[in-house]
Amino acid sequence: MFVIRIRKDLKLTQLEFAQHLGIDRRTIINYEQGGKIPESKVKLINMVVDGYFPASMKPSKEIVAEKKEVLQEDKMREISDLKDHISTLKQFLEEKNETIMYKQTAIDKLKLEIEELKVAK
């Protein structure tokens, strides 16, 4: 929720902050409610904060550190989710491979039985 803190530190309304960023106010609301912020928008927020406002209006170092921490946590969560998905897919493929091997073994046995029956006739 670092967007709220930055906006409040800058003493801007949602609409004013959105206008500075060139985006819709609803997008700011989404970010403030925890919506994912694209990396390009994070860079834009940093540029706006660094370039257009006096040092007295810039967010504190704590807010910047918190923002970086939140982004890092998001990345770690995404990596963890991807690892979970990969693990699930590997398990699924292993199960399917076992099923295929079992069915192939059954087919091979049936072929042998058919050949034995042909020979017995």
Tab-separated table of N, CA, C and O in Angstrom:
chain	number	residue	atom	x	y	z
A	1	MET	N	0.815	-1.190	0.000
A	1	MET	CA	0.000	0.000	0.000
A	1	MET	C	0.868	1.267	0.000
A	1	MET	O	0.469	2.297	0.482
A	2	PHE	N	2.060	1.140	-0.579
A	2	PHE	CA	2.971	2.284	-0.583
A	2	PHE	C	2.440	3.436	-1.430
A	2	PHE	O	2.817	4.576	-1.207
A	3	VAL	N	1.542	3.155	-2.373
A	3	VAL	CA	1.005	4.222	-3.228
A	3	VAL	C	0.224	5.212	-2.379
A	3	VAL	O	0.348	6.426	-2.565
A	4	ILE	N	-0.557	4.705	-1.432
A	4	ILE	CA	-1.315	5.603	-0.542
A	4	ILE	C	-0.357	6.509	0.225
A	4	ILE	O	-0.563	7.717	0.294
A	5	ARG	N	0.689	5.895	0.771
A	5	ARG	CA	1.624	6.684	1.589
A	5	ARG	C	2.340	7.732	0.748
A	5	ARG	O	2.525	8.872	1.186
A	6	ILE	N	2.740	7.357	-0.459
A	6	ILE	CA	3.409	8.332	-1.328
A	6	ILE	C	2.451	9.472	-1.655
A	6	ILE	O	2.792	10.650	-1.535
A	7	ARG	N	1.231	9.111	-2.046
A	7	ARG	CA	0.249	10.142	-2.420
A	7	ARG	C	-0.041	11.062	-1.239
A	7	ARG	O	-0.078	12.290	-1.395
A	8	LYS	N	-0.203	10.478	-0.061
A	8	LYS	CA	-0.498	11.296	1.118
A	8	LYS	C	0.704	12.147	1.517
A	8	LYS	O	0.531	13.289	1.937
A	9	ASP	N	1.921	11.589	1.398
A	9	ASP	CA	3.113	12.390	1.676
A	9	ASP	C	3.200	13.588	0.734
A	9	ASP	O	3.670	14.659	1.113
A	10	LEU	N	2.746	13.378	-0.494
A	10	LEU	CA	2.757	14.459	-1.472
A	10	LEU	C	1.566	15.401	-1.313
A	10	LEU	O	1.466	16.411	-2.012
A	11	LYS	N	0.658	15.018	-0.402
A	11	LYS	CA	-0.540	15.823	-0.126
A	11	LYS	C	-1.377	16.030	-1.397
A	11	LYS	O	-1.812	17.137	-1.704
A	12	LEU	N	-1.565	14.932	-2.122
A	12	LEU	CA	-2.354	14.972	-3.352
A	12	LEU	C	-3.594	14.109	-3.212
A	12	LEU	O	-3.589	13.102	-2.513
A	13	THR	N	-4.650	14.517	-3.900
A	13	THR	CA	-5.840	13.672	-3.974
A	13	THR	C	-5.540	12.550	-4.968
A	13	THR	O	-4.555	12.610	-5.725
A	14	GLN	N	-6.417	11.555	-4.988
A	14	GLN	CA	-6.246	10.474	-5.957
A	14	GLN	C	-6.269	11.023	-7.382
A	14	GLN	O	-5.463	10.627	-8.223
A	15	LEU	N	-7.179	11.938	-7.631
A	15	LEU	CA	-7.300	12.522	-8.960
A	15	LEU	C	-6.034	13.293	-9.337
A	15	LEU	O	-5.506	13.149	-10.444
A	16	GLU	N	-5.523	14.115	-8.419
A	16	GLU	CA	-4.316	14.891	-8.703
A	16	GLU	C	-3.117	13.975	-8.976
A	16	GLU	O	-2.349	14.196	-9.906
A	17	PHE	N	-2.979	12.943	-8.136
A	17	PHE	CA	-1.862	12.010	-8.308
A	17	PHE	C	-1.993	11.286	-9.651
A	17	PHE	O	-1.008	11.136	-10.391
A	18	ALA	N	-3.215	10.876	-9.982
A	18	ALA	CA	-3.456	10.201	-11.263
A	18	ALA	C	-3.100	11.116	-12.424
A	18	ALA	O	-2.500	10.678	-13.417
A	19	GLN	N	-3.465	12.397	-12.311
A	19	GLN	CA	-3.162	13.341	-13.384
A	19	GLN	C	-1.657	13.520	-13.557
A	19	GLN	O	-1.166	13.605	-14.678
A	20	HIS	N	-0.922	13.556	-12.457
A	20	HIS	CA	0.536	13.670	-12.549
A	20	HIS	C	1.140	12.446	-13.231
A	20	HIS	O	2.164	12.564	-13.907
A	21	LEU	N	0.507	11.305	-13.033
A	21	LEU	CA	1.019	10.066	-13.632
A	21	LEU	C	0.454	9.820	-15.024
A	21	LEU	O	0.890	8.912	-15.726
A	22	GLY	N	-0.550	10.598	-15.406
A	22	GLY	CA	-1.162	10.422	-16.713
A	22	GLY	C	-2.016	9.161	-16.801
A	22	GLY	O	-2.097	8.531	-17.847
A	23	ILE	N	-2.626	8.790	-15.678
A	23	ILE	CA	-3.485	7.607	-15.656
A	23	ILE	C	-4.839	7.972	-15.050
A	23	ILE	O	-5.024	9.061	-14.533
A	24	ASP	N	-5.757	7.046	-15.106
A	24	ASP	CA	-7.103	7.258	-14.588
A	24	ASP	C	-7.111	7.153	-13.058
A	24	ASP	O	-6.337	6.390	-12.474
A	25	ARG	N	-7.990	7.903	-12.426
A	25	ARG	CA	-8.109	7.874	-10.959
A	25	ARG	C	-8.438	6.468	-10.461
A	25	ARG	O	-7.958	6.035	-9.416
A	26	ARG	N	-9.240	5.722	-11.232
A	26	ARG	CA	-9.603	4.361	-10.817
A	26	ARG	C	-8.375	3.455	-10.742
A	26	ARG	O	-8.325	2.535	-9.937
A	27	THR	N	-7.384	3.737	-11.569
A	27	THR	CA	-6.138	2.970	-11.523
A	27	THR	C	-5.420	3.217	-10.203
A	27	THR	O	-4.902	2.287	-9.580
A	28	ILE	N	-5.392	4.477	-9.762
A	28	ILE	CA	-4.797	4.802	-8.459
A	28	ILE	C	-5.539	4.067	-7.352
A	28	ILE	O	-4.924	3.488	-6.455
A	29	ILE	N	-6.861	4.073	-7.417
A	29	ILE	CA	-7.662	3.368	-6.409
A	29	ILE	C	-7.283	1.893	-6.402
A	29	ILE	O	-7.081	1.293	-5.334
A	30	ASN	N	-7.161	1.302	-7.578
A	30	ASN	CA	-6.776	-0.107	-7.690
A	30	ASN	C	-5.409	-0.351	-7.049
A	30	ASN	O	-5.231	-1.301	-6.284
A	31	TYR	N	-4.431	0.501	-7.355
A	31	TYR	CA	-3.097	0.358	-6.759
A	31	TYR	C	-3.166	0.483	-5.237
A	31	TYR	O	-2.513	-0.272	-4.516
A	32	GLU	N	-3.946	1.442	-4.764
A	32	GLU	CA	-4.039	1.669	-3.319
A	32	GLU	C	-4.727	0.500	-2.602
A	32	GLU	O	-4.516	0.292	-1.421
A	33	GLN	N	-5.531	-0.246	-3.322
A	33	GLN	CA	-6.212	-1.387	-2.723
A	33	GLN	C	-5.413	-2.673	-2.893
A	33	GLN	O	-5.910	-3.755	-2.633
A	34	GLY	N	-4.167	-2.530	-3.322
A	34	GLY	CA	-3.290	-3.695	-3.410
A	34	GLY	C	-3.192	-4.321	-4.784
A	34	GLY	O	-2.610	-5.387	-4.926
A	35	GLY	N	-3.758	-3.669	-5.791
A	35	GLY	CA	-3.660	-4.190	-7.154
A	35	GLY	C	-2.222	-4.184	-7.632
A	35	GLY	O	-1.401	-3.377	-7.188
A	36	LYS	N	-1.913	-5.108	-8.518
A	36	LYS	CA	-0.554	-5.229	-9.038
A	36	LYS	C	-0.189	-3.982	-9.839
A	36	LYS	O	-0.966	-3.502	-10.646
A	37	ILE	N	0.997	-3.487	-9.577
A	37	ILE	CA	1.485	-2.296	-10.261
A	37	ILE	C	2.556	-2.733	-11.259
A	37	ILE	O	3.571	-3.290	-10.864
A	38	PRO	N	2.325	-2.488	-12.552
A	38	PRO	CA	3.334	-2.857	-13.552
A	38	PRO	C	4.644	-2.120	-13.275
A	38	PRO	O	4.652	-0.992	-12.767
A	39	GLU	N	5.743	-2.772	-13.605
A	39	GLU	CA	7.067	-2.190	-13.380
A	39	GLU	C	7.189	-0.820	-14.042
A	39	GLU	O	7.790	0.098	-13.488
A	40	SER	N	6.579	-0.650	-15.211
A	40	SER	CA	6.644	0.640	-15.904
A	40	SER	C	5.987	1.743	-15.071
A	40	SER	O	6.456	2.882	-15.061
A	41	LYS	N	4.901	1.412	-14.384
A	41	LYS	CA	4.215	2.414	-13.557
A	41	LYS	C	5.017	2.713	-12.292
A	41	LYS	O	5.018	3.836	-11.803
A	42	VAL	N	5.703	1.706	-11.752
A	42	VAL	CA	6.558	1.940	-10.580
A	42	VAL	C	7.650	2.928	-10.961
A	42	VAL	O	7.923	3.882	-10.225
A	43	LYS	N	8.240	2.720	-12.139
A	43	LYS	CA	9.281	3.641	-12.602
A	43	LYS	C	8.709	5.045	-12.807
A	43	LYS	O	9.343	6.038	-12.455
A	44	LEU	N	7.501	5.110	-13.358
A	44	LEU	CA	6.855	6.402	-13.574
A	44	LEU	C	6.583	7.104	-12.249
A	44	LEU	O	6.834	8.301	-12.108
A	45	ILE	N	6.092	6.360	-11.272
A	45	ILE	CA	5.845	6.937	-9.941
A	45	ILE	C	7.149	7.489	-9.379
A	45	ILE	O	7.197	8.610	-8.865
A	46	ASN	N	8.227	6.724	-9.504
A	46	ASN	CA	9.530	7.188	-9.017
A	46	ASN	C	9.974	8.454	-9.739
A	46	ASN	O	10.492	9.385	-9.118
A	47	MET	N	9.768	8.494	-11.051
A	47	MET	CA	10.163	9.684	-11.819
A	47	MET	C	9.348	10.895	-11.383
A	47	MET	O	9.894	11.989	-11.219
A	48	VAL	N	8.057	10.704	-11.188
A	48	VAL	CA	7.210	11.820	-10.763
A	48	VAL	C	7.659	12.315	-9.403
A	48	VAL	O	7.829	13.507	-9.176
A	49	VAL	N	7.864	11.376	-8.479
A	49	VAL	CA	8.276	11.747	-7.124
A	49	VAL	C	9.634	12.436	-7.155
A	49	VAL	O	9.835	13.472	-6.525
A	50	ASP	N	10.582	11.876	-7.920
A	50	ASP	CA	11.940	12.432	-7.952
A	50	ASP	C	12.045	13.725	-8.752
A	50	ASP	O	12.795	14.619	-8.397
A	51	GLY	N	11.276	13.837	-9.824
A	51	GLY	CA	11.478	14.952	-10.726
A	51	GLY	C	10.569	16.138	-10.566
A	51	GLY	O	10.968	17.261	-10.843
A	52	TYR	N	9.358	15.926	-10.130
A	52	TYR	CA	8.390	17.006	-10.157
A	52	TYR	C	8.057	17.623	-8.811
A	52	TYR	O	7.336	18.598	-8.750
A	53	PHE	N	8.553	17.058	-7.766
A	53	PHE	CA	8.206	17.578	-6.447
A	53	PHE	C	9.461	17.968	-5.684
A	53	PHE	O	10.487	17.308	-5.788
A	54	PRO	N	9.384	19.013	-4.919
A	54	PRO	CA	10.545	19.419	-4.119
A	54	PRO	C	10.891	18.358	-3.085
A	54	PRO	O	10.050	17.545	-2.713
A	55	ALA	N	12.131	18.387	-2.655
A	55	ALA	CA	12.609	17.382	-1.703
A	55	ALA	C	11.729	17.319	-0.455
A	55	ALA	O	11.521	16.253	0.114
A	56	SER	N	11.181	18.462	-0.052
A	56	SER	CA	10.344	18.476	1.152
A	56	SER	C	9.065	17.676	0.973
A	56	SER	O	8.436	17.267	1.942
A	57	MET	N	8.662	17.450	-0.283
A	57	MET	CA	7.428	16.708	-0.533
A	57	MET	C	7.679	15.242	-0.863
A	57	MET	O	6.750	14.464	-0.970
A	58	LYS	N	8.932	14.862	-1.038
A	58	LYS	CA	9.231	13.484	-1.415
A	58	LYS	C	8.967	12.551	-0.227
A	58	LYS	O	9.106	12.943	0.926
A	59	PRO	N	8.566	11.316	-0.523
A	59	PRO	CA	8.304	10.373	0.559
A	59	PRO	C	9.585	10.058	1.327
A	59	PRO	O	10.681	10.164	0.788
A	60	SER	N	9.396	9.645	2.538
A	60	SER	CA	10.545	9.345	3.382
A	60	SER	C	11.273	8.104	2.878
A	60	SER	O	10.743	7.307	2.109
A	61	LYS	N	12.510	7.938	3.347
A	61	LYS	CA	13.297	6.762	2.971
A	61	LYS	C	12.611	5.484	3.428
A	61	LYS	O	12.723	4.450	2.784
A	62	GLU	N	11.883	5.565	4.530
A	62	GLU	CA	11.167	4.399	5.037
A	62	GLU	C	10.103	3.941	4.036
A	62	GLU	O	9.923	2.761	3.805
A	63	ILE	N	9.414	4.899	3.437
A	63	ILE	CA	8.374	4.558	2.462
A	63	ILE	C	9.001	3.917	1.228
A	63	ILE	O	8.513	2.917	0.711
A	64	VAL	N	10.100	4.492	0.767
A	64	VAL	CA	10.792	3.935	-0.388
A	64	VAL	C	11.276	2.521	-0.080
A	64	VAL	O	11.118	1.604	-0.888
A	65	ALA	N	11.838	2.328	1.110
A	65	ALA	CA	12.295	0.994	1.514
A	65	ALA	C	11.115	0.023	1.586
A	65	ALA	O	11.218	-1.126	1.154
A	66	GLU	N	9.994	0.494	2.111
A	66	GLU	CA	8.793	-0.345	2.200
A	66	GLU	C	8.317	-0.728	0.796
A	66	GLU	O	7.948	-1.875	0.554
A	67	LYS	N	8.340	0.233	-0.114
A	67	LYS	CA	7.921	-0.023	-1.496
A	67	LYS	C	8.803	-1.100	-2.113
A	67	LYS	O	8.306	-2.052	-2.725
A	68	LYS	N	10.104	-0.995	-1.932
A	68	LYS	CA	11.028	-1.987	-2.478
A	68	LYS	C	10.773	-3.351	-1.857
A	68	LYS	O	10.802	-4.371	-2.541
A	69	GLU	N	10.510	-3.356	-0.563
A	69	GLU	CA	10.239	-4.614	0.134
A	69	GLU	C	8.961	-5.270	-0.403
A	69	GLU	O	8.919	-6.474	-0.646
A	70	VAL	N	7.933	-4.467	-0.622
A	70	VAL	CA	6.668	-4.993	-1.155
A	70	VAL	C	6.894	-5.580	-2.545
A	70	VAL	O	6.411	-6.674	-2.856
A	71	LEU	N	7.638	-4.872	-3.381
A	71	LEU	CA	7.918	-5.371	-4.727
A	71	LEU	C	8.716	-6.669	-4.663
A	71	LEU	O	8.447	-7.610	-5.417
A	72	GLN	N	9.683	-6.727	-3.768
A	72	GLN	CA	10.495	-7.933	-3.616
A	72	GLN	C	9.621	-9.096	-3.140
A	72	GLN	O	9.746	-10.216	-3.640
A	73	GLU	N	8.731	-8.823	-2.188
A	73	GLU	CA	7.821	-9.860	-1.701
A	73	GLU	C	6.919	-10.357	-2.821
A	73	GLU	O	6.682	-11.561	-2.941
A	74	ASP	N	6.426	-9.440	-3.655
A	74	ASP	CA	5.593	-9.829	-4.793
A	74	ASP	C	6.360	-10.737	-5.744
A	74	ASP	O	5.832	-11.754	-6.207
A	75	LYS	N	7.597	-10.375	-6.027
A	75	LYS	CA	8.414	-11.196	-6.927
A	75	LYS	C	8.666	-12.570	-6.322
A	75	LYS	O	8.587	-13.587	-7.019
A	76	MET	N	8.969	-12.620	-5.031
A	76	MET	CA	9.222	-13.899	-4.368
A	76	MET	C	7.959	-14.764	-4.370
A	76	MET	O	8.025	-15.974	-4.576
A	77	ARG	N	6.805	-14.135	-4.169
A	77	ARG	CA	5.533	-14.858	-4.191
A	77	ARG	C	5.276	-15.424	-5.588
A	77	ARG	O	4.867	-16.574	-5.738
A	78	GLU	N	5.546	-14.623	-6.610
A	78	GLU	CA	5.361	-15.094	-7.983
A	78	GLU	C	6.289	-16.258	-8.295
A	78	GLU	O	5.879	-17.240	-8.921
A	79	ILE	N	7.531	-16.169	-7.854
A	79	ILE	CA	8.491	-17.254	-8.072
A	79	ILE	C	8.032	-18.514	-7.361
A	79	ILE	O	8.068	-19.611	-7.927
A	80	SER	N	7.572	-18.358	-6.131
A	80	SER	CA	7.073	-19.509	-5.370
A	80	SER	C	5.873	-20.141	-6.066
A	80	SER	O	5.786	-21.375	-6.174
A	81	ASP	N	4.959	-19.307	-6.554
A	81	ASP	CA	3.790	-19.828	-7.277
A	81	ASP	C	4.214	-20.584	-8.526
A	81	ASP	O	3.682	-21.657	-8.822
A	82	LEU	N	5.178	-20.042	-9.255
A	82	LEU	CA	5.659	-20.713	-10.463
A	82	LEU	C	6.308	-22.051	-10.127
A	82	LEU	O	6.105	-23.043	-10.830
A	83	LYS	N	7.074	-22.090	-9.053
A	83	LYS	CA	7.700	-23.354	-8.628
A	83	LYS	C	6.629	-24.380	-8.276
A	83	LYS	O	6.764	-25.560	-8.614
A	84	ASP	N	5.573	-23.935	-7.592
A	84	ASP	CA	4.476	-24.839	-7.263
A	84	ASP	C	3.809	-25.375	-8.522
A	84	ASP	O	3.499	-26.568	-8.612
A	85	HIS	N	3.588	-24.498	-9.492
A	85	HIS	CA	2.964	-24.925	-10.749
A	85	HIS	C	3.850	-25.941	-11.476
A	85	HIS	O	3.366	-26.948	-11.982
A	86	ILE	N	5.137	-25.676	-11.513
A	86	ILE	CA	6.072	-26.589	-12.171
A	86	ILE	C	6.060	-27.942	-11.472
A	86	ILE	O	6.022	-28.992	-12.123
A	87	SER	N	6.086	-27.931	-10.152
A	87	SER	CA	6.052	-29.177	-9.384
A	87	SER	C	4.782	-29.969	-9.672
A	87	SER	O	4.824	-31.189	-9.880
A	88	THR	N	3.656	-29.271	-9.715
A	88	THR	CA	2.373	-29.933	-10.007
A	88	THR	C	2.387	-30.528	-11.407
A	88	THR	O	1.931	-31.664	-11.607
A	89	LEU	N	2.911	-29.786	-12.368
A	89	LEU	CA	2.985	-30.290	-13.743
A	89	LEU	C	3.901	-31.500	-13.849
A	89	LEU	O	3.589	-32.469	-14.556
A	90	LYS	N	5.034	-31.471	-13.156
A	90	LYS	CA	5.951	-32.613	-13.166
A	90	LYS	C	5.256	-33.854	-12.606
A	90	LYS	O	5.371	-34.949	-13.171
A	91	GLN	N	4.561	-33.677	-11.491
A	91	GLN	CA	3.851	-34.796	-10.883
A	91	GLN	C	2.785	-35.337	-11.833
A	91	GLN	O	2.650	-36.547	-12.008
A	92	PHE	N	2.048	-34.446	-12.471
A	92	PHE	CA	1.019	-34.849	-13.428
A	92	PHE	C	1.630	-35.651	-14.569
A	92	PHE	O	1.123	-36.711	-14.945
A	93	LEU	N	2.742	-35.161	-15.117
A	93	LEU	CA	3.396	-35.852	-16.229
A	93	LEU	C	3.946	-37.217	-15.804
A	93	LEU	O	3.870	-38.186	-16.569
A	94	GLU	N	4.486	-37.291	-14.601
A	94	GLU	CA	4.978	-38.578	-14.097
A	94	GLU	C	3.836	-39.580	-13.972
A	94	GLU	O	3.985	-40.753	-14.348
A	95	GLU	N	2.707	-39.132	-13.456
A	95	GLU	CA	1.547	-40.020	-13.329
A	95	GLU	C	1.064	-40.479	-14.693
A	95	GLU	O	0.736	-41.658	-14.888
A	96	LYS	N	1.014	-39.572	-15.656
A	96	LYS	CA	0.582	-39.933	-17.011
A	96	LYS	C	1.568	-40.908	-17.644
A	96	LYS	O	1.178	-41.852	-18.329
A	97	ASN	N	2.854	-40.672	-17.417
A	97	ASN	CA	3.879	-41.562	-17.962
A	97	ASN	C	3.733	-42.967	-17.373
A	97	ASN	O	3.846	-43.965	-18.086
A	98	GLU	N	3.471	-43.071	-16.070
A	98	GLU	CA	3.259	-44.371	-15.429
A	98	GLU	C	2.038	-45.069	-16.025
A	98	GLU	O	2.062	-46.277	-16.276
A	99	THR	N	0.990	-44.300	-16.264
A	99	THR	CA	-0.228	-44.859	-16.854
A	99	THR	C	0.067	-45.388	-18.260
A	99	THR	O	-0.365	-46.485	-18.623
A	100	ILE	N	0.803	-44.628	-19.041
A	100	ILE	CA	1.153	-45.049	-20.401
A	100	ILE	C	1.993	-46.322	-20.361
A	100	ILE	O	1.752	-47.261	-21.128
A	101	MET	N	2.958	-46.368	-19.460
A	101	MET	CA	3.812	-47.557	-19.358
A	101	MET	C	2.986	-48.774	-18.950
A	101	MET	O	3.169	-49.874	-19.486
A	102	TYR	N	2.063	-48.592	-18.014
A	102	TYR	CA	1.200	-49.695	-17.568
A	102	TYR	C	0.342	-50.183	-18.730
A	102	TYR	O	0.225	-51.400	-18.978
A	103	LYS	N	-0.252	-49.265	-19.482
A	103	LYS	CA	-1.097	-49.639	-20.614
A	103	LYS	C	-0.278	-50.306	-21.712
A	103	LYS	O	-0.733	-51.257	-22.339
A	104	GLN	N	0.936	-49.818	-21.942
A	104	GLN	CA	1.791	-50.427	-22.961
A	104	GLN	C	2.151	-51.856	-22.566
A	104	GLN	O	2.146	-52.755	-23.409
A	105	THR	N	2.410	-52.073	-21.298
A	105	THR	CA	2.700	-53.425	-20.809
A	105	THR	C	1.493	-54.332	-21.011
A	105	THR	O	1.629	-55.480	-21.458
A	106	ALA	N	0.311	-53.839	-20.728
A	106	ALA	CA	-0.911	-54.613	-20.914
A	106	ALA	C	-1.116	-54.928	-22.392
A	106	ALA	O	-1.502	-56.056	-22.752
A	107	ILE	N	-0.860	-53.976	-23.274
A	107	ILE	CA	-0.990	-54.190	-24.715
A	107	ILE	C	-0.010	-55.257	-25.182
A	107	ILE	O	-0.365	-56.157	-25.957
A	108	ASP	N	1.226	-55.164	-24.701
A	108	ASP	CA	2.246	-56.155	-25.076
A	108	ASP	C	1.832	-57.559	-24.643
A	108	ASP	O	1.999	-58.531	-25.389
A	109	LYS	N	1.283	-57.693	-23.440
A	109	LYS	CA	0.818	-59.000	-22.956
A	109	LYS	C	-0.318	-59.526	-23.824
A	109	LYS	O	-0.367	-60.716	-24.159
A	110	LEU	N	-1.256	-58.646	-24.182
A	110	LEU	CA	-2.367	-59.056	-25.038
A	110	LEU	C	-1.877	-59.506	-26.419
A	110	LEU	O	-2.380	-60.493	-26.977
A	111	LYS	N	-0.890	-58.815	-26.970
A	111	LYS	CA	-0.326	-59.206	-28.258
A	111	LYS	C	0.291	-60.595	-28.185
A	111	LYS	O	0.124	-61.413	-29.097
A	112	LEU	N	1.013	-60.845	-27.073
A	112	LEU	CA	1.614	-62.173	-26.885
A	112	LEU	C	0.539	-63.249	-26.794
A	112	LEU	O	0.668	-64.336	-27.389
A	113	GLU	N	-0.513	-62.971	-26.040
A	113	GLU	CA	-1.603	-63.934	-25.905
A	113	GLU	C	-2.270	-64.195	-27.248
A	113	GLU	O	-2.612	-65.344	-27.573
A	114	ILE	N	-2.457	-63.157	-28.052
A	114	ILE	CA	-3.050	-63.317	-29.370
A	114	ILE	C	-2.151	-64.203	-30.240
A	114	ILE	O	-2.639	-65.105	-30.936
A	115	GLU	N	-0.869	-63.942	-30.211
A	115	GLU	CA	0.079	-64.755	-30.992
A	115	GLU	C	0.049	-66.212	-30.530
A	115	GLU	O	0.082	-67.125	-31.354
A	116	GLU	N	-0.002	-66.418	-29.212
A	116	GLU	CA	-0.062	-67.781	-28.682
A	116	GLU	C	-1.340	-68.486	-29.123
A	116	GLU	O	-1.319	-69.688	-29.457
A	117	LEU	N	-2.449	-67.746	-29.146
A	117	LEU	CA	-3.708	-68.335	-29.580
A	117	LEU	C	-3.677	-68.678	-31.065
A	117	LEU	O	-4.217	-69.699	-31.502
A	118	LYS	N	-3.037	-67.835	-31.887
A	118	LYS	CA	-2.913	-68.093	-33.318
A	118	LYS	C	-2.087	-69.353	-33.558
A	118	LYS	O	-2.414	-70.156	-34.415
A	119	VAL	N	-1.012	-69.490	-32.776
A	119	VAL	CA	-0.120	-70.621	-32.927
A	119	VAL	C	-0.835	-71.903	-32.460
A	119	VAL	O	-0.700	-72.958	-33.051
A	120	ALA	N	-1.637	-71.801	-31.426
A	120	ALA	CA	-2.339	-72.961	-30.859
A	120	ALA	C	-3.419	-73.473	-31.800
A	120	ALA	O	-3.782	-74.643	-31.746
A	121	LYS	N	-3.941	-72.670	-32.677
A	121	LYS	CA	-5.009	-73.084	-33.597
A	121	LYS	C	-4.430	-73.855	-34.677
A	121	LYS	O	-4.123	-74.465	-35.381
